Coordinates of C-alpha atoms in Angstrom, one line a residue:
X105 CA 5.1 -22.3 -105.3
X106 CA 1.7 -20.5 -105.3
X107 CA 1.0 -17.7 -102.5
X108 CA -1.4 -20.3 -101.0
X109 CA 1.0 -23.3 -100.3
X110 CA 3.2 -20.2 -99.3
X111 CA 1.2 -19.5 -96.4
X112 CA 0.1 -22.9 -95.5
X113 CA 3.6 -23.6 -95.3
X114 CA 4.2 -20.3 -93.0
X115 CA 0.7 -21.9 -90.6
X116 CA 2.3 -25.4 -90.1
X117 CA 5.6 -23.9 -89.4
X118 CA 4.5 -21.2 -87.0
X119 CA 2.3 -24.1 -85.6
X120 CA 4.9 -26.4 -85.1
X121 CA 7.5 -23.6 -83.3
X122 CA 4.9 -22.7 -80.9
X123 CA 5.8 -25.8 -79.1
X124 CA 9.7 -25.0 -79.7
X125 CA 11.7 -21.6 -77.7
X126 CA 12.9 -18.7 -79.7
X127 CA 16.3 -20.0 -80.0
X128 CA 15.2 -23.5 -81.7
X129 CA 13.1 -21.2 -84.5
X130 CA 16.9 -22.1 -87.2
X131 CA 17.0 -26.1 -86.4
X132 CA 12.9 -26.3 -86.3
X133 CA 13.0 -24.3 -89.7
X134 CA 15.2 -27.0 -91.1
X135 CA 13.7 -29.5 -89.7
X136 CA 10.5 -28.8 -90.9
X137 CA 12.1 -28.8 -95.0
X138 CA 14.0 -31.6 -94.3
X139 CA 10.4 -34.1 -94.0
X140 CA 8.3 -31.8 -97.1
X141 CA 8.1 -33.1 -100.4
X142 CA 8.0 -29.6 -101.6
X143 CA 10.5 -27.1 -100.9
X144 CA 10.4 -23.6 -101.8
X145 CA 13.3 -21.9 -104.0
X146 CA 15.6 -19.5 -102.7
X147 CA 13.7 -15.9 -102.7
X148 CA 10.2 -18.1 -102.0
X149 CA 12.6 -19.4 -98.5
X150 CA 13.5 -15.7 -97.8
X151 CA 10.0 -14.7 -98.1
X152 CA 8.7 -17.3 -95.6
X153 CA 11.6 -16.9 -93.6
X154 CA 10.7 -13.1 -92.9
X155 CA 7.4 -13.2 -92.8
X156 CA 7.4 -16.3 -90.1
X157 CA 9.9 -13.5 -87.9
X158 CA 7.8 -10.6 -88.4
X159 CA 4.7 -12.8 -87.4
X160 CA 6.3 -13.7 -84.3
X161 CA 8.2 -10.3 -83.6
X162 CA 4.4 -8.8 -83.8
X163 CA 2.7 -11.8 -81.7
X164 CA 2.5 -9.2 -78.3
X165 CA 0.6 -7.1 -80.2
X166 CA -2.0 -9.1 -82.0
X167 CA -3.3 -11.7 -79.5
X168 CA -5.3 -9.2 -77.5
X169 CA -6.7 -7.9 -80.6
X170 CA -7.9 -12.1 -81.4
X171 CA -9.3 -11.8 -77.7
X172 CA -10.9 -8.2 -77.9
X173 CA -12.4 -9.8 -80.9
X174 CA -13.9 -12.9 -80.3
X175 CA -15.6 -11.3 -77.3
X176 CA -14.9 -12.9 -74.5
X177 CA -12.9 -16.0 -75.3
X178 CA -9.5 -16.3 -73.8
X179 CA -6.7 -17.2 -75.6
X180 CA -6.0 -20.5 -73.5
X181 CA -9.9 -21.4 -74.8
X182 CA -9.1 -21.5 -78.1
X183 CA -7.5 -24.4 -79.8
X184 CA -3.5 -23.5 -81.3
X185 CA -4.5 -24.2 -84.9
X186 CA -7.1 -21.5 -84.8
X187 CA -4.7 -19.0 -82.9
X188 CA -1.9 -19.8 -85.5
X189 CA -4.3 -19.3 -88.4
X190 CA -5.9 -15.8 -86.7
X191 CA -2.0 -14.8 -85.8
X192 CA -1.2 -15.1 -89.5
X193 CA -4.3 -13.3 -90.9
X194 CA -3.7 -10.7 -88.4
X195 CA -0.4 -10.4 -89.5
X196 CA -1.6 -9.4 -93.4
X197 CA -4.5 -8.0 -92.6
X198 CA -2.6 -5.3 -90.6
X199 CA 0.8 -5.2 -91.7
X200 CA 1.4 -6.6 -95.0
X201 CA 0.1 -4.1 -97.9
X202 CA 0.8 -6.8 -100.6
X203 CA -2.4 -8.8 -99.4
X204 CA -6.1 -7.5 -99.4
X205 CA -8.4 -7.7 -96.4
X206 CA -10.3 -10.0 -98.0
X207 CA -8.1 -12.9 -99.4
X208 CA -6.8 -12.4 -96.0
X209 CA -10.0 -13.8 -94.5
X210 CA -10.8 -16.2 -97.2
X211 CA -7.6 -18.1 -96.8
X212 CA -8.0 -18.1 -93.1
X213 CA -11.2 -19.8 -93.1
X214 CA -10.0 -22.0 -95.8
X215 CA -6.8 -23.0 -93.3
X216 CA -9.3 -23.0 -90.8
X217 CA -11.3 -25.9 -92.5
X218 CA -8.5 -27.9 -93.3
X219 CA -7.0 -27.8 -90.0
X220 CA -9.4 -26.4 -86.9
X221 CA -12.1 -28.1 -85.8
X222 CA -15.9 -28.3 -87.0
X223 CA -16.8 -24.9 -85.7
X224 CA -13.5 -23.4 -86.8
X225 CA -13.8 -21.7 -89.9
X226 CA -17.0 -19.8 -88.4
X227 CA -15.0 -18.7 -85.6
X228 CA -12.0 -17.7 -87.8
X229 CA -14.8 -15.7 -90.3
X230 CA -16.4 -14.1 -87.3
X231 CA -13.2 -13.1 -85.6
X232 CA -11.3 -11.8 -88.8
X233 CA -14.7 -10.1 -89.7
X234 CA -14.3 -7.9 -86.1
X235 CA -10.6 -7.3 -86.7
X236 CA -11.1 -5.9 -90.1
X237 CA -14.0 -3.6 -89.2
X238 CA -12.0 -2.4 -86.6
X239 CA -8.9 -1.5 -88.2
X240 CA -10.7 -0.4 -91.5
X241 CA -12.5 2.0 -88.7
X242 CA -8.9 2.8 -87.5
X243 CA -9.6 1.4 -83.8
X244 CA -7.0 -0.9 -84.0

């Protein structure tokens, strides 16, 4: 499975358990194979698996830096497919080593397009660009 499907796999699961509690994150996880016509291989499942915990372990911490960012906005004004996509990006752009600040972005915006809204991948772009100036300024 490529590192793209990967994390478009990791957005519509993180999507879909937003609507779920913490202690539904096994059957949700399950359920969400069970209806895919692709499914990942072992090591590819432990890879999503702690990456989808981490994300969510780490979510305290990054939504004020998505609202410091976008300047202004609230989180309850933006729409849960952009907030799942910035969470993610987030996620590698300050905690996972393995993926460079700017394939972070451009995957965002490319999630963005697929699933946000018409002004989404803008936003994502513009929010992501803030996040990264910041933490490559070491403000975050």
């Amino acid at each position: 499975m490529t590192r793209r499907k990967i994390r478009e796999h990791i957005f519509r699961i993180l999507f879909d358990i937003g609507f779920h509690s913490e202690n539904e994150f096994e059957e949700q996880y399950e359920m969400y194979w069970n209806v895919q016509e692709d499914s990942p291989n072992e090591e590819e499942h432990g890879e999503i698996k702690e990456k989808l915990k981490a994300i969510r372990h780490k979510i305290s911490e990054m939504d004020p830096v998505i609202e410091k960012c976008s300047k202004g906005w609230k989180l309850n004004r933006i729409g849960n497919a952009d907030i799942t996509i910035l969470r993610l990006a987030i996620y590698e752009i300050k905690y996972d080593e393995k993926v460079p600040v700017k394939v972070a972005i451009n995957e965002a915006v490319e999630l963005a397009k697929k699933y946000g809204m018409d002004n989404s991948p803008g936003f994502v772009n513009g929010i992501l660009a803030n996040v990264a100036k910041q933490y490559e300024e070491g403000l975050e």
